[in-house]
Short mmCIF file of C-alpha atoms in Angstrom, two decimals:
data_model
loop_
_atom_site.label_atom_id
_atom_site.label_comp_id
_atom_site.label_asym_id
_atom_site.label_seq_id
_atom_site.Cartn_x
_atom_site.Cartn_y
_atom_site.Cartn_z
CA MET A 1 168.79 -12.87 -20.85
CA THR A 2 168.10 -9.60 -19.16
CA TYR A 3 169.93 -6.84 -17.36
CA CYS A 4 168.37 -4.97 -14.43
CA VAL A 5 169.94 -2.65 -11.87
CA ALA A 6 168.49 -1.01 -8.79
CA MET A 7 170.21 1.34 -6.35
CA ARG A 8 169.30 2.60 -2.91
CA LEU A 9 171.11 5.88 -2.32
CA GLU A 10 170.69 8.62 0.28
CA ALA A 11 169.10 10.73 -2.44
CA GLY A 12 166.57 8.09 -3.39
CA LEU A 13 166.04 5.01 -5.52
CA LEU A 14 167.00 4.15 -9.07
CA PHE A 15 165.51 1.31 -11.10
CA ALA A 16 166.54 0.33 -14.63
CA SER A 17 165.79 -2.62 -16.88
CA ASP A 18 166.42 -3.61 -20.47
CA SER A 19 163.57 -5.16 -22.43
CA ARG A 20 164.97 -8.00 -24.52
CA THR A 21 163.83 -11.54 -23.90
CA ASN A 22 165.03 -14.57 -25.76
CA ALA A 23 164.32 -18.25 -25.91
CA GLY A 24 167.04 -19.08 -28.39
CA VAL A 25 168.47 -16.64 -30.90
CA ASP A 26 165.50 -17.07 -33.25
CA HIS A 27 162.97 -16.20 -30.58
CA ILE A 28 163.72 -12.67 -29.46
CA ALA A 29 161.08 -10.26 -28.25
CA THR A 30 160.63 -7.03 -26.34
CA TYR A 31 158.95 -7.08 -22.92
CA ARG A 32 158.82 -4.54 -20.15
CA LYS A 33 160.60 -5.88 -17.07
CA MET A 34 159.79 -2.94 -14.80
CA HIS A 35 156.47 -3.11 -12.97
CA VAL A 36 155.15 -0.28 -10.82
CA PHE A 37 152.62 -0.61 -8.00
CA GLU A 38 151.79 2.75 -6.46
CA LEU A 39 149.41 4.79 -4.42
CA PRO A 40 150.83 8.30 -4.96
CA GLY A 41 151.33 10.09 -1.68
CA GLU A 42 151.34 6.80 0.24
CA ARG A 43 153.48 4.11 -1.41
CA LEU A 44 155.62 3.18 -4.38
CA ILE A 45 156.70 -0.41 -5.02
CA VAL A 46 158.77 -1.23 -8.10
CA LEU A 47 159.55 -4.75 -9.30
CA LEU A 48 162.29 -5.66 -11.79
CA SER A 49 162.31 -9.21 -13.13
CA ALA A 50 164.78 -11.61 -14.74
CA GLY A 51 164.62 -15.30 -15.58
CA ASN A 52 161.92 -17.54 -17.02
CA LEU A 53 159.45 -15.17 -18.75
CA ALA A 54 156.46 -17.46 -18.10
CA THR A 55 157.26 -17.42 -14.40
CA THR A 56 157.96 -13.69 -14.09
CA GLN A 57 154.86 -12.73 -16.11
CA SER A 58 152.66 -15.02 -14.01
CA VAL A 59 154.04 -13.56 -10.79
CA ILE A 60 153.26 -10.01 -11.96
CA SER A 61 149.79 -11.03 -13.21
CA LEU A 62 148.91 -12.69 -9.91
CA LEU A 63 150.25 -9.75 -7.88
CA ARG A 64 148.12 -7.35 -10.00
CA GLN A 65 144.88 -9.32 -10.03
CA ARG A 66 145.10 -9.89 -6.28
CA LEU A 67 145.25 -6.14 -5.60
CA ALA A 68 141.45 -6.17 -5.68
CA HIS A 69 140.56 -8.94 -3.29
CA GLU A 70 143.44 -10.66 -1.49
CA VAL A 71 143.80 -10.00 2.23
CA ALA A 72 147.48 -9.17 1.76
CA ASN A 73 148.44 -7.42 -1.48
CA LEU A 74 151.00 -4.88 -2.66
CA HIS A 75 148.57 -2.00 -2.07
CA ASN A 76 147.98 -2.83 1.58
CA VAL A 77 151.08 -4.56 3.03
CA ALA A 78 152.37 -2.55 5.98
CA ASN A 79 155.98 -2.31 4.86
CA LEU A 80 158.46 -3.22 2.14
CA TYR A 81 159.60 -6.32 4.01
CA GLU A 82 156.07 -7.73 3.74
CA ALA A 83 156.06 -6.81 0.04
CA ALA A 84 159.22 -8.90 -0.44
CA VAL A 85 157.61 -11.81 1.45
CA LEU A 86 154.55 -11.55 -0.82
CA VAL A 87 156.65 -11.53 -4.00
CA GLY A 88 158.72 -14.47 -2.71
CA ASN A 89 155.58 -16.49 -1.90
CA THR A 90 154.12 -15.77 -5.33
CA VAL A 91 157.35 -16.89 -7.02
CA LYS A 92 157.24 -20.15 -5.06
CA GLU A 93 153.56 -20.65 -5.93
CA VAL A 94 154.13 -20.17 -9.69
CA VAL A 95 157.29 -22.30 -9.83
CA ALA A 96 155.54 -25.11 -7.92
CA ARG A 97 152.57 -24.97 -10.32
CA ASP A 98 154.61 -24.83 -13.53
CA SER A 99 157.22 -27.41 -12.60
CA SER A 100 154.66 -30.01 -11.50
CA SER A 101 154.77 -31.82 -14.87
CA ALA A 102 157.25 -34.59 -14.06
CA THR A 103 157.95 -35.52 -17.67
CA LEU A 104 157.91 -32.26 -19.62
CA GLY A 105 159.51 -30.00 -17.06
CA GLN A 106 162.87 -31.72 -16.96
CA GLY A 107 165.80 -29.55 -17.89
CA VAL A 108 163.68 -26.37 -17.87
CA ASP A 109 164.75 -23.63 -15.47
CA PHE A 110 161.48 -22.24 -14.12
CA GLY A 111 163.27 -19.81 -11.81
CA GLY A 112 162.93 -16.05 -11.73
CA ASN A 113 164.79 -13.31 -9.85
CA PHE A 114 163.09 -10.13 -8.69
CA ILE A 115 164.30 -6.84 -7.36
CA VAL A 116 161.67 -5.25 -5.10
CA GLY A 117 162.14 -1.68 -3.91
CA GLY A 118 160.28 1.44 -3.01
CA GLN A 119 158.92 3.34 -0.05
CA ILE A 120 155.82 3.00 2.10
CA ARG A 121 154.85 5.91 4.34
CA GLY A 122 156.27 5.42 7.82
CA GLU A 123 159.46 3.79 6.50
CA SER A 124 162.54 4.99 4.64
CA THR A 125 163.26 3.64 1.16
CA ARG A 126 164.10 -0.08 1.04
CA LEU A 127 165.43 -2.45 -1.60
CA PHE A 128 165.33 -6.28 -1.76
CA HIS A 129 166.58 -9.02 -4.06
CA VAL A 130 164.11 -11.94 -4.11
CA TYR A 131 165.68 -15.23 -5.25
CA PRO A 132 164.00 -17.96 -7.34
CA GLN A 133 163.60 -19.92 -4.07
CA GLY A 134 161.46 -17.10 -2.65
CA ASN A 135 163.90 -15.98 0.02
CA PHE A 136 165.49 -12.55 -0.20
CA ILE A 137 168.21 -10.17 0.93
CA GLU A 138 168.03 -6.42 1.61
CA ALA A 139 170.43 -3.72 0.43
CA GLY A 140 172.30 -2.21 3.38
CA GLU A 141 174.68 0.65 4.11
CA ASP A 142 177.61 -0.97 2.35
CA THR A 143 175.75 -2.56 -0.57
CA PRO A 144 173.87 0.23 -2.30
CA TYR A 145 172.90 -1.72 -5.43
CA PHE A 146 171.57 -5.00 -6.81
CA GLN A 147 171.85 -6.40 -10.32
CA ILE A 148 169.98 -9.35 -11.85
CA GLY A 149 170.48 -11.02 -15.23
CA GLU A 150 173.64 -10.38 -17.28
CA SER A 151 175.27 -8.44 -14.50
CA LYS A 152 179.00 -8.90 -15.01
CA TYR A 153 179.77 -6.70 -18.04
CA GLY A 154 178.27 -3.64 -16.40
CA LYS A 155 179.51 -4.22 -12.84
CA PRO A 156 183.02 -2.63 -13.00
CA ILE A 157 181.75 0.89 -13.78
CA ILE A 158 179.19 0.68 -10.94
CA ASP A 159 181.87 -0.54 -8.53
CA ARG A 160 184.07 2.41 -9.51
CA VAL A 161 181.45 5.16 -9.29
CA ILE A 162 178.55 4.39 -6.97
CA ALA A 163 178.54 5.12 -3.23
CA ARG A 164 175.72 5.81 -0.78
CA ASP A 165 176.01 9.56 -1.32
CA THR A 166 176.02 9.52 -5.15
CA SER A 167 173.36 11.85 -6.60
CA LEU A 168 170.45 10.44 -8.60
CA HIS A 169 171.74 12.28 -11.69
CA ASP A 170 175.15 10.61 -11.40
CA ALA A 171 173.53 7.26 -10.64
CA ALA A 172 171.45 7.58 -13.82
CA LYS A 173 174.57 8.41 -15.87
CA CYS A 174 176.51 5.51 -14.39
CA THR A 175 173.63 3.10 -14.94
CA LEU A 176 173.24 4.08 -18.59
CA ILE A 177 176.99 3.59 -19.14
CA SER A 178 176.70 0.21 -17.45
CA PHE A 179 173.87 -0.70 -19.84
CA ASP A 180 175.84 0.56 -22.84
CA SER A 181 178.82 -1.66 -21.92
CA THR A 182 176.52 -4.65 -21.44
CA ILE A 183 174.63 -4.11 -24.70
CA ARG A 184 177.90 -3.80 -26.67
CA SER A 185 179.28 -7.06 -25.27
CA ASN A 186 176.17 -9.23 -25.04
CA LEU A 187 173.50 -9.74 -27.68
CA SER A 188 170.89 -10.96 -25.21
CA VAL A 189 170.54 -7.52 -23.59
CA GLY A 190 168.87 -4.85 -25.71
CA LEU A 191 167.14 -1.49 -25.91
CA PRO A 192 164.83 0.09 -24.94
CA ILE A 193 165.85 0.73 -21.33
CA ASP A 194 163.21 1.66 -18.74
CA MET A 195 164.50 3.93 -16.00
CA LEU A 196 162.76 5.22 -12.90
CA LEU A 197 164.29 7.75 -10.50
CA TYR A 198 162.56 8.26 -7.16
CA PRO A 199 163.71 11.01 -4.78
CA ALA A 200 163.53 9.70 -1.20
CA ASP A 201 160.44 10.73 0.81
CA SER A 202 158.84 12.40 -2.23
CA PHE A 203 155.95 9.90 -2.62
CA ALA A 204 155.60 11.51 -6.04
CA PRO A 205 153.88 9.64 -8.88
CA ALA A 206 156.34 7.27 -10.56
CA GLU A 207 157.33 8.32 -14.04
CA PRO A 208 159.41 5.66 -15.73
CA HIS A 209 161.41 7.03 -18.64
CA ARG A 210 161.87 4.87 -21.73
CA ILE A 211 165.19 5.14 -23.59
CA ASP A 212 165.40 3.74 -27.09
CA ALA A 213 168.01 3.74 -29.86
CA ASP A 214 167.34 7.34 -30.93
CA ASP A 215 167.19 8.84 -27.43
CA PRO A 216 169.36 11.99 -27.73
CA TYR A 217 170.62 11.91 -24.13
CA PHE A 218 171.61 8.25 -24.24
CA ASN A 219 173.42 8.78 -27.54
CA LYS A 220 175.23 11.87 -26.23
CA LEU A 221 176.28 9.82 -23.20
CA ARG A 222 177.54 6.75 -25.10
CA ARG A 223 179.44 8.97 -27.55
CA GLY A 224 180.93 11.12 -24.79
CA TRP A 225 181.89 8.09 -22.74
CA GLY A 226 183.41 6.18 -25.65
CA GLU A 227 185.44 9.19 -26.81
CA GLY A 228 186.45 10.05 -23.26
CA LEU A 229 187.66 6.49 -22.63
CA ARG A 230 189.75 6.53 -25.78
CA ARG A 231 191.27 9.90 -24.77
CA VAL A 232 192.16 8.60 -21.30
CA PHE A 233 193.50 5.39 -22.83
CA ALA A 234 195.69 7.25 -25.32
CA LYS A 235 197.30 9.28 -22.52
CA LEU A 236 198.24 6.26 -20.40
CA PRO A 237 201.95 5.41 -20.49
CA ASP A 238 203.38 2.40 -22.32
CA ALA A 239 205.02 -0.44 -20.41
CA GLU A 240 208.74 0.11 -19.85
CA TRP A 241 209.49 -3.61 -19.83
CA PHE A 242 208.58 -4.22 -23.47
CA MET B 1 188.14 -19.10 -11.16
CA THR B 2 190.66 -17.67 -13.54
CA TYR B 3 190.97 -14.94 -16.12
CA CYS B 4 193.08 -15.38 -19.25
CA VAL B 5 193.22 -13.31 -22.44
CA ALA B 6 195.09 -13.86 -25.68
CA MET B 7 195.15 -11.64 -28.76
CA ARG B 8 196.33 -12.19 -32.30
CA LEU B 9 197.12 -8.81 -33.83
CA GLU B 10 199.01 -7.79 -36.97
CA ALA B 11 201.88 -6.71 -34.70
CA GLY B 12 202.05 -10.05 -32.92
CA LEU B 13 200.60 -12.05 -30.07
CA LEU B 14 199.66 -11.16 -26.51
CA PHE B 15 199.06 -13.67 -23.73
CA ALA B 16 197.99 -12.82 -20.18
CA SER B 17 196.79 -14.87 -17.23
CA ASP B 18 196.00 -14.29 -13.59
CA SER B 19 197.26 -16.79 -11.05
CA ARG B 20 194.54 -17.35 -8.47
CA THR B 21 192.95 -20.76 -8.10
CA ASN B 22 190.23 -21.64 -5.67
CA ALA B 23 188.30 -24.66 -4.58
CA GLY B 24 185.98 -22.85 -2.22
CA VAL B 25 186.80 -19.55 -0.54
CA ASP B 26 188.93 -21.29 2.10
CA HIS B 27 191.12 -23.01 -0.45
CA ILE B 28 192.82 -20.28 -2.46
CA ALA B 29 196.26 -20.67 -3.96
CA THR B 30 198.56 -19.16 -6.56
CA TYR B 31 199.44 -21.15 -9.68
CA ARG B 32 200.97 -20.11 -12.97
CA LYS B 33 198.45 -20.58 -15.79
CA MET B 34 200.80 -19.60 -18.62
CA HIS B 35 202.95 -22.40 -20.05
CA VAL B 36 205.59 -21.79 -22.70
CA PHE B 37 206.96 -24.40 -25.11
CA GLU B 38 209.67 -22.96 -27.33
CA LEU B 39 212.61 -23.62 -29.60
CA PRO B 40 213.94 -20.06 -30.03
CA GLY B 41 214.44 -19.26 -33.68
CA GLU B 42 212.05 -22.00 -34.75
CA ARG B 43 208.83 -22.08 -32.71
CA LEU B 44 206.92 -20.59 -29.80
CA ILE B 45 203.80 -22.24 -28.41
CA VAL B 46 202.02 -20.69 -25.41
CA LEU B 47 199.21 -22.34 -23.47
CA LEU B 48 196.84 -20.57 -21.09
CA SER B 49 194.58 -22.73 -18.94
CA ALA B 50 191.31 -22.38 -17.02
CA GLY B 51 189.06 -24.88 -15.31
CA ASN B 52 189.68 -27.92 -13.13
CA LEU B 53 193.25 -27.49 -11.82
CA ALA B 54 193.86 -31.26 -11.61
CA THR B 55 192.94 -31.58 -15.28
CA THR B 56 194.89 -28.57 -16.56
CA GLN B 57 198.01 -29.47 -14.55
CA SER B 58 197.90 -33.07 -15.81
CA VAL B 59 197.53 -31.88 -19.41
CA ILE B 60 200.59 -29.63 -19.07
CA SER B 61 202.60 -32.38 -17.29
CA LEU B 62 201.81 -34.93 -20.02
CA LEU B 63 202.60 -32.46 -22.81
CA ARG B 64 205.96 -31.68 -21.15
CA GLN B 65 207.06 -35.22 -20.35
CA ARG B 66 206.13 -36.35 -23.85
CA LEU B 67 208.45 -33.79 -25.43
CA ALA B 68 211.26 -36.33 -25.00
CA HIS B 69 209.82 -39.47 -26.55
CA GLU B 70 206.36 -39.16 -28.13
CA VAL B 71 206.17 -39.34 -31.92
CA ALA B 72 204.04 -36.17 -31.99
CA ASN B 73 204.84 -33.53 -29.39
CA LEU B 74 204.77 -29.75 -29.10
CA HIS B 75 208.42 -29.48 -30.15
CA ASN B 76 207.95 -31.35 -33.43
CA VAL B 77 204.36 -30.83 -34.66
CA ALA B 78 204.47 -29.26 -38.12
CA ASN B 79 202.07 -26.41 -37.43
CA LEU B 80 199.91 -24.74 -34.80
CA TYR B 81 196.81 -26.60 -35.95
CA GLU B 82 198.48 -29.89 -35.03
CA ALA B 83 199.48 -28.36 -31.70
CA ALA B 84 195.80 -27.60 -31.00
CA VAL B 85 194.86 -31.17 -31.97
CA LEU B 86 197.51 -32.49 -29.57
CA VAL B 87 196.29 -30.31 -26.69
CA GLY B 88 192.68 -31.33 -27.42
CA ASN B 89 193.55 -35.03 -27.41
CA THR B 90 195.46 -34.67 -24.16
CA VAL B 91 192.49 -32.89 -22.52
CA LYS B 92 190.20 -35.74 -23.62
CA GLU B 93 192.67 -38.34 -22.32
CA VAL B 94 192.93 -36.72 -18.87
CA VAL B 95 189.20 -36.07 -18.49
CA ALA B 96 188.43 -39.68 -19.50
CA ARG B 97 190.94 -41.00 -16.96
CA ASP B 98 189.85 -38.75 -14.07
CA SER B 99 186.10 -39.06 -14.58
CA SER B 100 186.17 -42.86 -14.80
CA SER B 101 185.23 -43.29 -11.13
CA ALA B 102 181.48 -43.76 -11.47
CA THR B 103 180.68 -43.10 -7.83
CA LEU B 104 183.05 -40.37 -6.71
CA GLY B 105 183.15 -38.27 -9.87
CA GLN B 106 179.51 -37.28 -9.85
CA GLY B 107 178.88 -33.58 -9.73
CA VAL B 108 182.55 -32.75 -10.31
CA ASP B 109 183.37 -30.68 -13.40
CA PHE B 110 186.58 -32.21 -14.74
CA GLY B 111 186.65 -29.85 -17.73
CA GLY B 112 189.41 -27.45 -18.67
CA ASN B 113 189.69 -24.74 -21.33
CA PHE B 114 192.95 -23.92 -23.08
CA ILE B 115 194.13 -21.10 -25.27
CA VAL B 116 196.90 -22.29 -27.60
CA GLY B 117 198.83 -19.76 -29.65
CA GLY B 118 202.20 -19.02 -31.12
CA GLN B 119 204.17 -19.30 -34.30
CA ILE B 120 206.03 -22.14 -36.04
CA ARG B 121 208.49 -21.26 -38.80
CA GLY B 122 206.73 -21.47 -42.17
CA GLU B 123 203.42 -20.18 -40.79
CA SER B 124 202.15 -16.84 -39.59
CA THR B 125 201.05 -16.47 -35.94
CA ARG B 126 197.96 -18.49 -34.99
CA LEU B 127 195.66 -18.64 -32.00
CA PHE B 128 193.19 -21.35 -30.90
CA HIS B 129 190.66 -21.89 -28.13
CA VAL B 130 190.54 -25.59 -27.14
CA TYR B 131 187.29 -26.59 -25.40
CA PRO B 132 186.91 -29.13 -22.58
CA GLN B 133 185.57 -31.56 -25.21
CA GLY B 134 188.90 -31.34 -27.07
CA ASN B 135 187.57 -29.56 -30.15
CA PHE B 136 188.73 -26.04 -30.91
CA ILE B 137 188.20 -22.79 -32.82
CA GLU B 138 190.76 -20.45 -34.37
CA ALA B 139 190.92 -16.65 -34.10
CA GLY B 140 190.26 -15.04 -37.49
CA GLU B 141 190.36 -11.61 -39.09
CA ASP B 142 187.29 -10.37 -37.26
CA THR B 143 187.88 -12.04 -33.89
CA PRO B 144 191.30 -10.94 -32.73
CA TYR B 145 191.02 -12.21 -29.15
CA PHE B 146 189.95 -15.07 -26.90
CA GLN B 147 189.15 -15.03 -23.20
CA ILE B 148 188.71 -17.98 -20.84
CA GLY B 149 187.55 -18.02 -17.22
CA GLU B 150 185.85 -14.97 -15.67
CA SER B 151 185.67 -13.17 -19.00
CA LYS B 152 182.66 -10.87 -18.72
CA TYR B 153 183.86 -8.08 -16.40
CA GLY B 154 186.86 -7.33 -18.58
CA LYS B 155 185.23 -7.76 -22.00
CA PRO B 156 183.72 -4.26 -22.55
CA ILE B 157 187.09 -2.46 -22.53
CA ILE B 158 188.56 -4.99 -24.99
CA ASP B 159 185.54 -4.64 -27.27
CA ARG B 160 185.98 -0.86 -27.24
CA VAL B 161 189.72 -0.72 -27.87
CA ILE B 162 191.12 -3.77 -29.65
CA ALA B 163 191.23 -4.15 -33.44
CA ARG B 164 193.53 -6.15 -35.71
CA ASP B 165 195.88 -3.18 -36.12
CA THR B 166 196.22 -2.29 -32.43
CA SER B 167 199.87 -2.08 -31.33
CA LEU B 168 201.28 -4.53 -28.80
CA HIS B 169 201.86 -1.65 -26.38
CA ASP B 170 198.20 -0.60 -26.57
CA ALA B 171 197.09 -4.23 -26.35
CA ALA B 172 199.15 -4.64 -23.16
CA LYS B 173 197.61 -1.47 -21.67
CA CYS B 174 194.08 -2.56 -22.58
CA THR B 175 194.65 -6.05 -21.19
CA LEU B 176 195.94 -4.75 -17.87
CA ILE B 177 192.91 -2.45 -17.56
CA SER B 178 190.69 -5.43 -18.36
CA PHE B 179 192.40 -7.39 -15.56
CA ASP B 180 192.08 -4.46 -13.16
CA SER B 181 188.30 -4.25 -13.78
CA THR B 182 187.96 -8.01 -13.30
CA ILE B 183 190.02 -8.11 -10.12
CA ARG B 184 188.02 -5.23 -8.59
CA SER B 185 184.68 -6.94 -9.29
CA ASN B 186 185.51 -10.61 -8.70
CA LEU B 187 187.38 -12.11 -5.77
CA SER B 188 188.25 -15.30 -7.63
CA VAL B 189 190.66 -13.53 -9.99
CA GLY B 190 193.89 -12.28 -8.43
CA LEU B 191 197.42 -11.02 -8.90
CA PRO B 192 200.10 -11.68 -10.01
CA ILE B 193 199.42 -11.41 -13.75
CA ASP B 194 201.73 -13.14 -16.21
CA MET B 195 202.03 -11.34 -19.55
CA LEU B 196 203.89 -12.34 -22.70
CA LEU B 197 204.20 -10.12 -25.76
CA TYR B 198 205.50 -11.72 -28.95
CA PRO B 199 206.24 -9.57 -32.04
CA ALA B 200 205.13 -11.47 -35.15
CA ASP B 201 207.90 -13.30 -37.05
CA SER B 202 210.49 -12.48 -34.39
CA PHE B 203 211.00 -16.06 -33.15
CA ALA B 204 212.65 -14.36 -30.20
CA PRO B 205 212.96 -16.13 -26.85
CA ALA B 206 209.74 -15.75 -24.89
CA GLU B 207 210.05 -13.52 -21.85
CA PRO B 208 206.90 -13.60 -19.75
CA HIS B 209 206.64 -10.58 -17.46
CA ARG B 210 205.16 -11.06 -13.99
CA ILE B 211 203.07 -8.21 -12.57
CA ASP B 212 202.31 -8.21 -8.87
CA ALA B 213 200.65 -5.81 -6.44
CA ASP B 214 203.66 -3.47 -6.21
CA ASP B 215 204.43 -3.34 -9.94
CA PRO B 216 204.98 0.40 -10.59
CA TYR B 217 203.66 0.33 -14.17
CA PHE B 218 200.48 -1.56 -13.28
CA ASN B 219 199.82 0.81 -10.38
CA LYS B 220 200.42 3.88 -12.56
CA LEU B 221 197.98 2.42 -15.09
CA ARG B 222 195.19 1.57 -12.64
CA ARG B 223 195.50 4.99 -10.96
CA GLY B 224 195.59 6.84 -14.29
CA TRP B 225 192.65 4.86 -15.63
CA GLY B 226 190.52 5.23 -12.49
CA GLU B 227 191.17 8.99 -12.29
CA GLY B 228 190.63 9.42 -16.03
CA LEU B 229 187.30 7.58 -15.89
CA ARG B 230 186.09 9.76 -13.04
CA ARG B 231 187.15 12.90 -14.98
CA VAL B 232 185.29 11.77 -18.11
CA PHE B 233 182.30 10.77 -16.00
CA ALA B 234 182.16 14.14 -14.24
CA LYS B 235 182.07 15.96 -17.59
CA LEU B 236 179.15 13.96 -19.01
CA PRO B 237 175.86 15.87 -19.07
CA ASP B 238 172.94 15.16 -16.72
CA ALA B 239 169.67 13.80 -18.05
CA GLU B 240 167.24 16.54 -19.08
CA TRP B 241 164.20 14.41 -18.30
CA PHE B 242 164.79 14.27 -14.55
#
């Protein structure tokens, strides 16, 4: 599996992805699931991917190799909506190609989910979730985040903490705690984590940060959170009815 | 959906279940998913159920009406293992009966999951998870708990807190927090919660406690936990790399 989170806050955008892929427990590997397309000063488009690795890799490869010569590509689409359309069409193209074997393809899930977000000059930041069918939804005022992959373990802490006006620093903290909870409870999600924080309207070069098992900040955070939880837990009252 | 948890600790057993059932968002109802079979002083057997409501209700009905006249029933089986076998056989019987319509049954999931736990004099406490196929696994030294239904949202807090030597009071606290997290993140799990705490070797009459939206203890707990989490969160350091 996979775990990816993206948030669209007033302060900017956050993207985070784990990097474990598995096709059975004896076929585990590490792949980057965060893909950056940028023209610093003009546009940043970030893709996070989950699902069939053959599909998601092909989609990224096609999107990259078409930057040079396709009429519409991620370096020239006029807005983020058109970027989501392009990603959706590419997903449909790859799934149609790979699932065309009538005999061998049965029972294989060729689907992939993508989160597409960023900013193109002339627009504010935008964030989309592109489904395996190629259609997509956009994050709005009341839904500041999307998750794909193993999303349930890490959802409660996000639901408790994140609002539109959360700072990028707090969003990063919350996201790393969400990843920590997921990694502890599910073997198919694993380090390293790639994280990208983009302040709105900065058009600054994207600098994804990679967090692995000996990252001092991540370890300080997981220790502080675990100890803090146990302290809070210990202070909660016992039931009177038992 | 449903969310049920059971724990087998040195101090005794804990059972908890929500009570929301749904067949589509416009067909939501409240049903008890905790079912107690007991002969105080001699045996306690508790069943928690998740899955197809027609199946799980039929299984419970058959197990109850057979108490009077079947050769093997939950009031006379010699041990908890035989109780799990009996529940498994009854699940298979009901699923076979209900899925026998070749035309109408297609695409319907007739399956149900059961947690079966308790104590019969002569044995220590035992806890089983009975699958829709009728086979089952038992909780051991290293796996003190089972969950069925919407288990992922509430798993991280259990993984952080529960060990074999956790007290029943702490187990109850942790379980209610786990339910709170699940209920906040998933509409298909809802109050009231039924909770039963059984001190090992007590053979005391089972007294399930029902917790609804205005339960003062549950509300104190969710408020204390939510505020505590935000306090711990606020004290965690910011990332140095951003």
